[in-house]
C-alpha positions as a LaTeX table, in Angstrom:
\begin{tabular}{lrrr}
\hline
Residue & $x$ (\AA) & $y$ (\AA) & $z$ (\AA) \\
\hline
Unk1 & 9.83 & 7.34 & $-44.26$ \\
Unk2 & 12.97 & 7.71 & $-42.07$ \\
Unk3 & 16.12 & 9.08 & $-43.77$ \\
Unk4 & 18.88 & 7.02 & $-42.09$ \\
Unk5 & 21.60 & 8.06 & $-44.45$ \\
Unk6 & 21.43 & 11.81 & $-43.91$ \\
Unk7 & 22.33 & 11.32 & $-40.17$ \\
Unk8 & 25.68 & 9.66 & $-41.17$ \\
Unk9 & 28.74 & 11.63 & $-42.27$ \\
Unk10 & 30.75 & 10.29 & $-44.94$ \\
Unk11 & 34.32 & 8.97 & $-44.26$ \\
Unk12 & 37.03 & 10.81 & $-45.55$ \\
Unk13 & 38.04 & 9.64 & $-49.12$ \\
Unk14 & 40.61 & 6.96 & $-49.00$ \\
Unk15 & 43.64 & 6.94 & $-51.30$ \\
Unk16 & 43.61 & 3.63 & $-53.30$ \\
Unk17 & 46.42 & 1.43 & $-52.25$ \\
Unk18 & 45.30 & $-2.03$ & $-53.48$ \\
Unk19 & 47.11 & $-2.63$ & $-56.87$ \\
Unk20 & 46.69 & $-6.45$ & $-57.21$ \\
Unk21 & 44.46 & $-7.63$ & $-60.05$ \\
Unk22 & 43.27 & $-10.86$ & $-58.61$ \\
Unk23 & 42.37 & $-11.92$ & $-55.09$ \\
Unk24 & 44.76 & $-14.44$ & $-53.37$ \\
Unk25 & 44.65 & $-16.36$ & $-50.30$ \\
Unk26 & 46.95 & $-13.78$ & $-48.73$ \\
Unk27 & 43.87 & $-11.33$ & $-48.89$ \\
Unk28 & 42.08 & $-13.56$ & $-46.50$ \\
Unk29 & 45.11 & $-13.90$ & $-44.11$ \\
Unk30 & 44.22 & $-11.30$ & $-41.51$ \\
Unk31 & 47.35 & $-9.44$ & $-42.31$ \\
Unk32 & 48.27 & $-6.32$ & $-44.04$ \\
Unk33 & 47.20 & $-7.55$ & $-47.59$ \\
Unk34 & 43.69 & $-8.36$ & $-46.23$ \\
Unk35 & 43.46 & $-4.80$ & $-44.40$ \\
Unk36 & 44.45 & $-3.08$ & $-47.67$ \\
Unk37 & 41.78 & $-5.07$ & $-49.60$ \\
Unk38 & 38.88 & $-4.23$ & $-46.96$ \\
Unk39 & 39.96 & $-0.74$ & $-46.65$ \\
Unk40 & 40.14 & 0.17 & $-50.13$ \\
Unk41 & 37.36 & $-1.89$ & $-51.83$ \\
Unk42 & 34.73 & $-2.08$ & $-48.92$ \\
Unk43 & 35.32 & 0.61 & $-46.52$ \\
Unk44 & 36.08 & 2.99 & $-49.53$ \\
Unk45 & 33.04 & 2.12 & $-51.37$ \\
Unk46 & 30.70 & 2.25 & $-48.51$ \\
Unk47 & 31.96 & 5.34 & $-46.97$ \\
Unk48 & 30.53 & 4.78 & $-43.60$ \\
Unk49 & 32.31 & 5.74 & $-40.39$ \\
Unk50 & 30.61 & 2.95 & $-38.65$ \\
Unk51 & 32.83 & 0.57 & $-40.77$ \\
Unk52 & 35.82 & 2.80 & $-41.19$ \\
Unk53 & 36.58 & 2.00 & $-37.34$ \\
Unk54 & 36.80 & $-1.58$ & $-38.17$ \\
Unk55 & 35.67 & $-2.65$ & $-34.94$ \\
Unk56 & 34.17 & $-6.06$ & $-34.07$ \\
Unk57 & 30.65 & $-4.80$ & $-33.72$ \\
Unk58 & 28.49 & $-1.59$ & $-34.22$ \\
Unk59 & 26.22 & 0.06 & $-31.62$ \\
Unk60 & 23.08 & 2.10 & $-32.03$ \\
Unk61 & 21.38 & 4.22 & $-29.51$ \\
Unk62 & 18.25 & 2.44 & $-28.48$ \\
Unk63 & 16.32 & 5.67 & $-28.13$ \\
Unk64 & 16.66 & 6.47 & $-31.84$ \\
Unk65 & 15.33 & 3.11 & $-32.80$ \\
Unk66 & 12.28 & 3.17 & $-30.30$ \\
Unk67 & 11.22 & 6.30 & $-32.10$ \\
Unk68 & 10.60 & 4.42 & $-35.39$ \\
Unk69 & 8.37 & 1.59 & $-33.99$ \\
Unk70 & 7.75 & $-0.68$ & $-31.13$ \\
Unk71 & 9.42 & $-3.90$ & $-32.53$ \\
Unk72 & 12.68 & $-4.79$ & $-34.14$ \\
Unk73 & 12.91 & $-7.16$ & $-37.03$ \\
Unk74 & 16.07 & $-8.97$ & $-37.87$ \\
Unk75 & 16.68 & $-11.14$ & $-41.02$ \\
Unk76 & 19.34 & $-12.84$ & $-42.99$ \\
Unk77 & 19.95 & $-14.28$ & $-46.45$ \\
Unk78 & 22.85 & $-15.48$ & $-48.50$ \\
Unk79 & 23.35 & $-14.95$ & $-52.26$ \\
Unk80 & 25.12 & $-17.42$ & $-54.64$ \\
Unk81 & 23.78 & $-16.36$ & $-57.99$ \\
Unk82 & 25.37 & $-17.39$ & $-61.24$ \\
Unk83 & 26.35 & $-15.52$ & $-63.34$ \\
Unk84 & 27.57 & $-12.76$ & $-60.86$ \\
Unk85 & 26.43 & $-9.88$ & $-63.42$ \\
Unk86 & 23.08 & $-10.27$ & $-65.29$ \\
Unk87 & 20.52 & $-7.92$ & $-67.19$ \\
Unk88 & 19.05 & $-5.73$ & $-64.45$ \\
Unk89 & 21.50 & $-6.20$ & $-61.62$ \\
Unk90 & 24.39 & $-8.26$ & $-60.11$ \\
Unk91 & 25.01 & $-10.16$ & $-56.97$ \\
Unk92 & 25.50 & $-7.03$ & $-54.94$ \\
Unk93 & 22.15 & $-5.28$ & $-55.78$ \\
Unk94 & 20.53 & $-8.66$ & $-55.15$ \\
Unk95 & 22.13 & $-8.94$ & $-51.87$ \\
Unk96 & 21.15 & $-5.44$ & $-50.69$ \\
Unk97 & 17.46 & $-5.46$ & $-52.33$ \\
Unk98 & 16.82 & $-9.09$ & $-51.17$ \\
Unk99 & 17.45 & $-8.17$ & $-47.51$ \\
Unk100 & 15.62 & $-4.83$ & $-47.80$ \\
Unk101 & 12.57 & $-6.58$ & $-49.26$ \\
Unk102 & 12.66 & $-9.19$ & $-46.54$ \\
Unk103 & 12.47 & $-6.45$ & $-43.97$ \\
Unk104 & 9.87 & $-4.45$ & $-45.81$ \\
Unk105 & 7.19 & $-7.19$ & $-46.39$ \\
Unk106 & 7.63 & $-7.94$ & $-42.55$ \\
Unk107 & 6.17 & $-4.43$ & $-42.05$ \\
Unk108 & 9.46 & $-3.03$ & $-41.08$ \\
Unk109 & 11.34 & 0.14 & $-41.98$ \\
Unk110 & 14.74 & $-1.33$ & $-43.13$ \\
Unk111 & 17.53 & 0.71 & $-41.25$ \\
Unk112 & 21.02 & $-1.16$ & $-41.26$ \\
Unk113 & 22.73 & $-4.09$ & $-43.07$ \\
Unk114 & 25.69 & $-6.31$ & $-42.62$ \\
Unk115 & 27.56 & $-7.56$ & $-45.61$ \\
Unk116 & 29.89 & $-10.66$ & $-45.47$ \\
Unk117 & 31.84 & $-11.64$ & $-48.51$ \\
Unk118 & 33.37 & $-15.18$ & $-49.40$ \\
Unk119 & 35.69 & $-14.76$ & $-52.29$ \\
Unk120 & 37.07 & $-17.59$ & $-54.26$ \\
Unk121 & 40.92 & $-17.21$ & $-54.83$ \\
Unk122 & 41.63 & $-15.88$ & $-58.44$ \\
Unk123 & 38.52 & $-13.57$ & $-58.68$ \\
Unk124 & 39.51 & $-10.49$ & $-60.56$ \\
Unk125 & 39.73 & $-7.57$ & $-58.40$ \\
Unk126 & 38.04 & $-5.34$ & $-60.92$ \\
Unk127 & 34.88 & $-7.64$ & $-60.41$ \\
Unk128 & 35.06 & $-7.43$ & $-56.58$ \\
Unk129 & 35.36 & $-3.58$ & $-56.96$ \\
Unk130 & 32.39 & $-3.38$ & $-59.21$ \\
Unk131 & 30.20 & $-5.55$ & $-56.82$ \\
Unk132 & 31.25 & $-3.22$ & $-53.89$ \\
Unk133 & 30.09 & $-0.28$ & $-55.81$ \\
Unk134 & 26.79 & $-1.93$ & $-56.53$ \\
Unk135 & 26.17 & $-2.72$ & $-53.04$ \\
Unk136 & 26.60 & 0.88 & $-51.97$ \\
Unk137 & 24.37 & 2.35 & $-54.85$ \\
Unk138 & 21.66 & $-0.14$ & $-53.85$ \\
Unk139 & 21.99 & 0.63 & $-50.09$ \\
Unk140 & 21.53 & 4.48 & $-50.93$ \\
Unk141 & 18.50 & 3.70 & $-53.16$ \\
Unk142 & 17.06 & 1.63 & $-50.48$ \\
Unk143 & 18.10 & 4.27 & $-47.70$ \\
Unk144 & 19.85 & 1.86 & $-45.43$ \\
Unk145 & 23.53 & 1.77 & $-44.37$ \\
Unk146 & 26.05 & $-1.14$ & $-44.64$ \\
Unk147 & 27.33 & $-0.88$ & $-40.97$ \\
Unk148 & 29.45 & $-3.90$ & $-40.51$ \\
Unk149 & 30.77 & $-7.11$ & $-42.53$ \\
Unk150 & 33.21 & $-9.84$ & $-42.82$ \\
Unk151 & 35.78 & $-11.02$ & $-45.54$ \\
Unk152 & 36.81 & $-14.52$ & $-46.28$ \\
Unk153 & 39.00 & $-15.89$ & $-49.06$ \\
Unk154 & 38.78 & $-19.50$ & $-49.91$ \\
Unk155 & 41.11 & $-21.62$ & $-52.03$ \\
Unk156 & 40.20 & $-22.07$ & $-55.83$ \\
Unk157 & 37.65 & $-24.67$ & $-56.32$ \\
Unk158 & 36.12 & $-24.31$ & $-52.77$ \\
Unk159 & 33.49 & $-21.72$ & $-53.94$ \\
Unk160 & 32.33 & $-20.24$ & $-57.30$ \\
Unk161 & 33.83 & $-16.80$ & $-57.60$ \\
Unk162 & 31.69 & $-14.79$ & $-54.93$ \\
Unk163 & 29.24 & $-15.47$ & $-52.25$ \\
Unk164 & 27.54 & $-12.79$ & $-50.22$ \\
Unk165 & 25.70 & $-12.86$ & $-46.90$ \\
Unk166 & 23.61 & $-9.80$ & $-45.90$ \\
Unk167 & 21.62 & $-9.43$ & $-42.63$ \\
Unk168 & 19.44 & $-6.48$ & $-41.78$ \\
Unk169 & 17.53 & $-5.01$ & $-39.00$ \\
Unk170 & 14.41 & $-2.71$ & $-39.14$ \\
Unk171 & 11.58 & $-1.36$ & $-36.96$ \\
Unk172 & 8.00 & $-2.09$ & $-37.07$ \\
Unk173 & 5.63 & 0.76 & $-36.80$ \\
Unk174 & 3.24 & 0.53 & $-33.72$ \\
Unk175 & $-0.22$ & $-1.33$ & $-34.87$ \\
Unk176 & 1.16 & $-3.09$ & $-37.97$ \\
Unk177 & 0.63 & $-6.72$ & $-37.89$ \\
Unk178 & 1.74 & $-8.53$ & $-41.07$ \\
Unk179 & 1.70 & $-12.32$ & $-40.98$ \\
Unk180 & 0.79 & $-15.25$ & $-43.17$ \\
Unk181 & $-1.63$ & $-16.88$ & $-40.99$ \\
Unk182 & $-4.21$ & $-13.74$ & $-41.05$ \\
Unk183 & $-6.10$ & $-14.37$ & $-44.30$ \\
Unk184 & $-9.71$ & $-14.69$ & $-44.27$ \\
Unk185 & $-12.38$ & $-15.52$ & $-46.82$ \\
Unk186 & $-13.12$ & $-12.50$ & $-48.99$ \\
Unk187 & $-9.51$ & $-10.93$ & $-48.72$ \\
Unk188 & $-8.12$ & $-9.90$ & $-52.02$ \\
Unk189 & $-4.80$ & $-10.97$ & $-53.41$ \\
Unk190 & $-2.52$ & $-8.45$ & $-55.40$ \\
Unk191 & 0.90 & $-8.48$ & $-56.97$ \\
Unk192 & 2.85 & $-5.43$ & $-58.21$ \\
Unk193 & 3.62 & $-6.32$ & $-61.74$ \\
Unk194 & 4.72 & $-9.16$ & $-64.22$ \\
Unk195 & 6.05 & $-12.40$ & $-62.66$ \\
Unk196 & 9.20 & $-14.42$ & $-63.49$ \\
Unk197 & 11.28 & $-11.71$ & $-65.10$ \\
Unk198 & 14.32 & $-12.48$ & $-62.75$ \\
Unk199 & 14.38 & $-16.18$ & $-63.22$ \\
Unk200 & 14.10 & $-15.73$ & $-66.99$ \\
Unk201 & 16.90 & $-13.08$ & $-67.02$ \\
Unk202 & 19.18 & $-15.35$ & $-65.08$ \\
Unk203 & 18.45 & $-18.32$ & $-67.34$ \\
Unk204 & 19.35 & $-16.25$ & $-70.52$ \\
Unk205 & 22.29 & $-14.76$ & $-68.95$ \\
Unk206 & 23.90 & $-18.16$ & $-68.35$ \\
Unk207 & 24.14 & $-18.52$ & $-72.18$ \\
Unk208 & 23.56 & $-22.30$ & $-72.06$ \\
Unk209 & 20.48 & $-22.06$ & $-74.25$ \\
Unk210 & 20.01 & $-20.57$ & $-77.79$ \\
Unk211 & 17.54 & $-18.18$ & $-76.68$ \\
Unk212 & 17.65 & $-14.24$ & $-76.69$ \\
Unk213 & 15.20 & $-11.89$ & $-74.95$ \\
Unk214 & 15.29 & $-8.23$ & $-73.68$ \\
Unk215 & 14.05 & $-9.54$ & $-70.39$ \\
Unk216 & 15.92 & $-7.88$ & $-67.45$ \\
Unk217 & 15.75 & $-8.93$ & $-63.68$ \\
Unk218 & 13.10 & $-6.94$ & $-61.68$ \\
Unk219 & 15.56 & $-6.53$ & $-58.91$ \\
Unk220 & 14.54 & $-3.66$ & $-57.04$ \\
Unk221 & 13.87 & $-2.36$ & $-53.52$ \\
Unk222 & 10.33 & $-2.49$ & $-52.40$ \\
Unk223 & 10.31 & $-0.46$ & $-49.01$ \\
Unk224 & 8.63 & 2.58 & $-50.81$ \\
Unk225 & 5.98 & 0.36 & $-52.20$ \\
Unk226 & 5.34 & $-1.11$ & $-48.90$ \\
Unk227 & 5.12 & 2.07 & $-47.15$ \\
Unk228 & 2.46 & 3.26 & $-49.67$ \\
Unk229 & 0.43 & $-0.10$ & $-49.29$ \\
Unk230 & 0.41 & 0.34 & $-45.31$ \\
Unk231 & $-0.58$ & 4.05 & $-45.40$ \\
Unk232 & $-3.42$ & 3.04 & $-47.87$ \\
Unk233 & $-4.46$ & 0.08 & $-45.58$ \\
Unk234 & $-2.82$ & $-0.12$ & $-42.05$ \\
Unk235 & $-5.05$ & $-3.43$ & $-41.72$ \\
Unk236 & $-2.86$ & $-5.09$ & $-44.52$ \\
Unk237 & $-3.11$ & $-8.94$ & $-43.66$ \\
Unk238 & 0.07 & $-10.62$ & $-45.13$ \\
Unk239 & 2.99 & $-9.56$ & $-47.62$ \\
Unk240 & 5.87 & $-11.57$ & $-48.99$ \\
Unk241 & 8.31 & $-10.98$ & $-51.64$ \\
Unk242 & 7.99 & $-13.71$ & $-54.18$ \\
Unk243 & 11.65 & $-14.87$ & $-54.69$ \\
Unk244 & 12.70 & $-18.71$ & $-54.96$ \\
Unk245 & 9.60 & $-20.81$ & $-55.70$ \\
Unk246 & 7.67 & $-17.79$ & $-57.05$ \\
Unk247 & 4.11 & $-16.52$ & $-56.41$ \\
Unk248 & 2.78 & $-20.02$ & $-56.36$ \\
Unk249 & 4.95 & $-20.96$ & $-53.33$ \\
Unk250 & 4.07 & $-17.75$ & $-51.37$ \\
Unk251 & 0.25 & $-18.33$ & $-51.96$ \\
Unk252 & 0.65 & $-21.95$ & $-50.84$ \\
Unk253 & 2.38 & $-20.75$ & $-47.67$ \\
Unk254 & $-0.52$ & $-18.21$ & $-47.17$ \\
Unk255 & $-3.30$ & $-20.72$ & $-47.70$ \\
Unk256 & $-1.59$ & $-23.45$ & $-45.16$ \\
Unk257 & $-0.72$ & $-20.90$ & $-42.51$ \\
Unk258 & $-4.23$ & $-19.45$ & $-42.66$ \\
Unk259 & $-6.34$ & $-22.71$ & $-43.15$ \\
Unk260 & $-8.16$ & $-21.09$ & $-46.18$ \\
Unk261 & $-8.26$ & $-21.64$ & $-49.95$ \\
Unk262 & $-7.10$ & $-19.16$ & $-52.73$ \\
Unk263 & $-8.49$ & $-18.82$ & $-56.12$ \\
Unk264 & $-6.62$ & $-17.18$ & $-58.80$ \\
Unk265 & $-7.82$ & $-15.56$ & $-62.09$ \\
Unk266 & $-5.38$ & $-16.61$ & $-64.85$ \\
Unk267 & $-6.46$ & $-13.66$ & $-66.92$ \\
Unk268 & $-5.61$ & $-11.30$ & $-64.19$ \\
Unk269 & $-1.99$ & $-12.66$ & $-63.61$ \\
Unk270 & 0.54 & $-10.31$ & $-65.28$ \\
Unk271 & 3.29 & $-12.27$ & $-67.32$ \\
Unk272 & 5.34 & $-10.55$ & $-69.91$ \\
Unk273 & 5.14 & $-12.40$ & $-73.47$ \\
Unk274 & 8.74 & $-13.11$ & $-73.60$ \\
Unk275 & 8.49 & $-15.00$ & $-70.20$ \\
Unk276 & 5.75 & $-16.94$ & $-71.48$ \\
Unk277 & 7.44 & $-17.85$ & $-74.52$ \\
Unk278 & 10.57 & $-19.03$ & $-72.78$ \\
Unk279 & 8.34 & $-21.08$ & $-70.26$ \\
Unk280 & 6.59 & $-22.65$ & $-73.21$ \\
Unk281 & 9.60 & $-23.59$ & $-74.79$ \\
Unk282 & 11.40 & $-25.04$ & $-71.66$ \\
Unk283 & 8.23 & $-26.45$ & $-69.98$ \\
Unk284 & 8.34 & $-24.03$ & $-66.92$ \\
Unk285 & 5.34 & $-22.44$ & $-65.26$ \\
Unk286 & 6.05 & $-18.69$ & $-64.81$ \\
Unk287 & 3.98 & $-18.86$ & $-61.29$ \\
Unk288 & 7.08 & $-20.64$ & $-59.95$ \\
Unk289 & 9.80 & $-18.61$ & $-61.41$ \\
Unk290 & 11.82 & $-16.30$ & $-59.17$ \\
Unk291 & 11.14 & $-12.62$ & $-58.90$ \\
Unk292 & 13.55 & $-10.16$ & $-57.20$ \\
Unk293 & 11.22 & $-7.03$ & $-57.10$ \\
Unk294 & 7.72 & $-8.45$ & $-56.69$ \\
Unk295 & 5.48 & $-8.89$ & $-53.66$ \\
Unk296 & 2.25 & $-10.54$ & $-52.97$ \\
Unk297 & $-0.10$ & $-8.87$ & $-50.53$ \\
Unk298 & $-3.54$ & $-9.79$ & $-49.05$ \\
Unk299 & $-5.85$ & $-7.04$ & $-47.92$ \\
Unk300 & $-9.55$ & $-7.02$ & $-46.92$ \\
Unk301 & $-11.89$ & $-6.96$ & $-49.88$ \\
Unk302 & $-13.31$ & $-3.54$ & $-49.20$ \\
Unk303 & $-9.73$ & $-1.99$ & $-49.43$ \\
Unk304 & $-8.66$ & $-3.90$ & $-52.45$ \\
Unk305 & $-9.24$ & $-1.06$ & $-55.06$ \\
Unk306 & $-7.88$ & 1.53 & $-52.68$ \\
Unk307 & $-4.64$ & $-0.45$ & $-52.43$ \\
Unk308 & $-4.54$ & $-1.10$ & $-56.13$ \\
Unk309 & $-4.72$ & 2.41 & $-56.99$ \\
Unk310 & $-1.88$ & 3.30 & $-54.28$ \\
Unk311 & 0.22 & 0.56 & $-55.68$ \\
Unk312 & $-0.17$ & 1.68 & $-59.25$ \\
Unk313 & 0.84 & 5.31 & $-58.23$ \\
Unk314 & 4.38 & 4.16 & $-57.23$ \\
Unk315 & 7.23 & 3.26 & $-59.82$ \\
Unk316 & 7.48 & $-0.39$ & $-58.41$ \\
Unk317 & 3.95 & $-0.91$ & $-58.63$ \\
Unk318 & 2.62 & 0.70 & $-61.93$ \\
Unk319 & 1.54 & $-2.74$ & $-63.26$ \\
Unk320 & $-0.17$ & $-4.03$ & $-60.18$ \\
Unk321 & $-2.99$ & $-6.36$ & $-60.63$ \\
Unk322 & $-5.84$ & $-7.91$ & $-58.18$ \\
Unk323 & $-5.14$ & $-11.64$ & $-59.15$ \\
Unk324 & $-7.37$ & $-13.52$ & $-56.80$ \\
Unk325 & $-9.37$ & $-14.00$ & $-53.70$ \\
Unk326 & $-9.37$ & $-15.86$ & $-50.34$ \\
Unk327 & $-12.14$ & $-18.61$ & $-50.15$ \\
Unk328 & $-13.42$ & $-20.63$ & $-47.41$ \\
Unk329 & $-13.57$ & $-23.86$ & $-49.53$ \\
Unk330 & $-10.46$ & $-26.28$ & $-49.90$ \\
Unk331 & $-8.38$ & $-25.03$ & $-47.02$ \\
Unk332 & $-4.76$ & $-24.92$ & $-47.75$ \\
Unk333 & $-5.24$ & $-25.28$ & $-51.53$ \\
Unk334 & $-4.40$ & $-22.83$ & $-54.19$ \\
Unk335 & $-6.09$ & $-23.18$ & $-57.66$ \\
Unk336 & $-6.53$ & $-21.04$ & $-60.69$ \\
Unk337 & $-9.30$ & $-20.59$ & $-63.15$ \\
Unk338 & $-7.77$ & $-20.82$ & $-66.47$ \\
Unk339 & $-8.63$ & $-18.58$ & $-69.72$ \\
Unk340 & $-10.49$ & $-21.81$ & $-71.19$ \\
Unk341 & $-12.78$ & $-21.89$ & $-68.07$ \\
Unk342 & $-11.19$ & $-24.94$ & $-66.45$ \\
Unk343 & $-9.56$ & $-25.12$ & $-63.14$ \\
Unk344 & $-6.21$ & $-26.44$ & $-61.80$ \\
Unk345 & $-4.40$ & $-26.88$ & $-58.75$ \\
Unk346 & $-1.34$ & $-24.50$ & $-58.17$ \\
Unk347 & 0.63 & $-26.73$ & $-55.80$ \\
Unk348 & 3.71 & $-25.95$ & $-53.77$ \\
Unk349 & 6.95 & $-26.24$ & $-55.83$ \\
Unk350 & 8.61 & $-29.61$ & $-55.69$ \\
Unk351 & 12.32 & $-29.61$ & $-56.39$ \\
Unk352 & 14.08 & $-26.61$ & $-57.99$ \\
Unk353 & 13.28 & $-25.15$ & $-61.50$ \\
Unk354 & 16.50 & $-23.27$ & $-61.60$ \\
Unk355 & 19.42 & $-23.49$ & $-59.07$ \\
Unk356 & 21.52 & $-20.59$ & $-57.97$ \\
Unk357 & 19.03 & $-17.82$ & $-58.98$ \\
Unk358 & 19.62 & $-15.82$ & $-55.98$ \\
\hline
\end{tabular}
């Protein structure tokens, strides 16, 4: 894995000069107040000279990127999760890991991220500072750099506390081709652990229901796990992180894109008892609940056990399972063999089970 952080010197530590307790419209004015906020909270937290210059763009030597692969991958995502802080993470860790994982499951080595911030007037500065620290910690854990960004402040009522947008670039190693239209009958379907943790954690954190569980979000970077999968099986067919819409939506997208059927075994699908309990009470299907640290991967059948063992050797994949197989029949359909011996169709999610989960 390429260590991008070790090549970047840290910025000199900056003296704190932002003493306001809440964000006001003046902090988005483009003047001194905004400069102080950016300089103290974001540049100070990220400690990256590429940002410290406060230029409108950042440049990279092409030669250094070309050494890492033969294709550049570029992705972007926005995060509006409510609440901002939840068991297992916050909007900052979510924004970094979400974009890192989008790059990783595309077969790319994540390298650089941007981070744009939309702040509602009145947000506590301590909350903003805490999120900025989380962003930097998550970036270091994922071995990526935050190299550029933007800050806007909107009047109270125009947004809900804090929204983030992160974009990222990475390089795809030569010979790696991960796409959802490459599944063939006989391929195995694997996941890297229990499903639905993030959606359940957000639901409980909102405090709108008289429910209490110890379930925490599974928010985590997956680039290391993806590296292990690709090293074990360079012929990996498809990968996708199972965020909104859950595993069910990912598998339906695979089946449609490849023109194949996918058969799941309910007994092999890992779901925590606490998550099952919440779903039974509220009428949710855990296959559709959001995850922020789980991926679905399709590999040739002959490589399935090797890939499974490799995944289980990584901290992010210790509870990995082979949950199904690709079949020729019923093209475009996903179904599940239940524990009672019956079968049910696992269709694409219609509507939204839980809004603002990421």
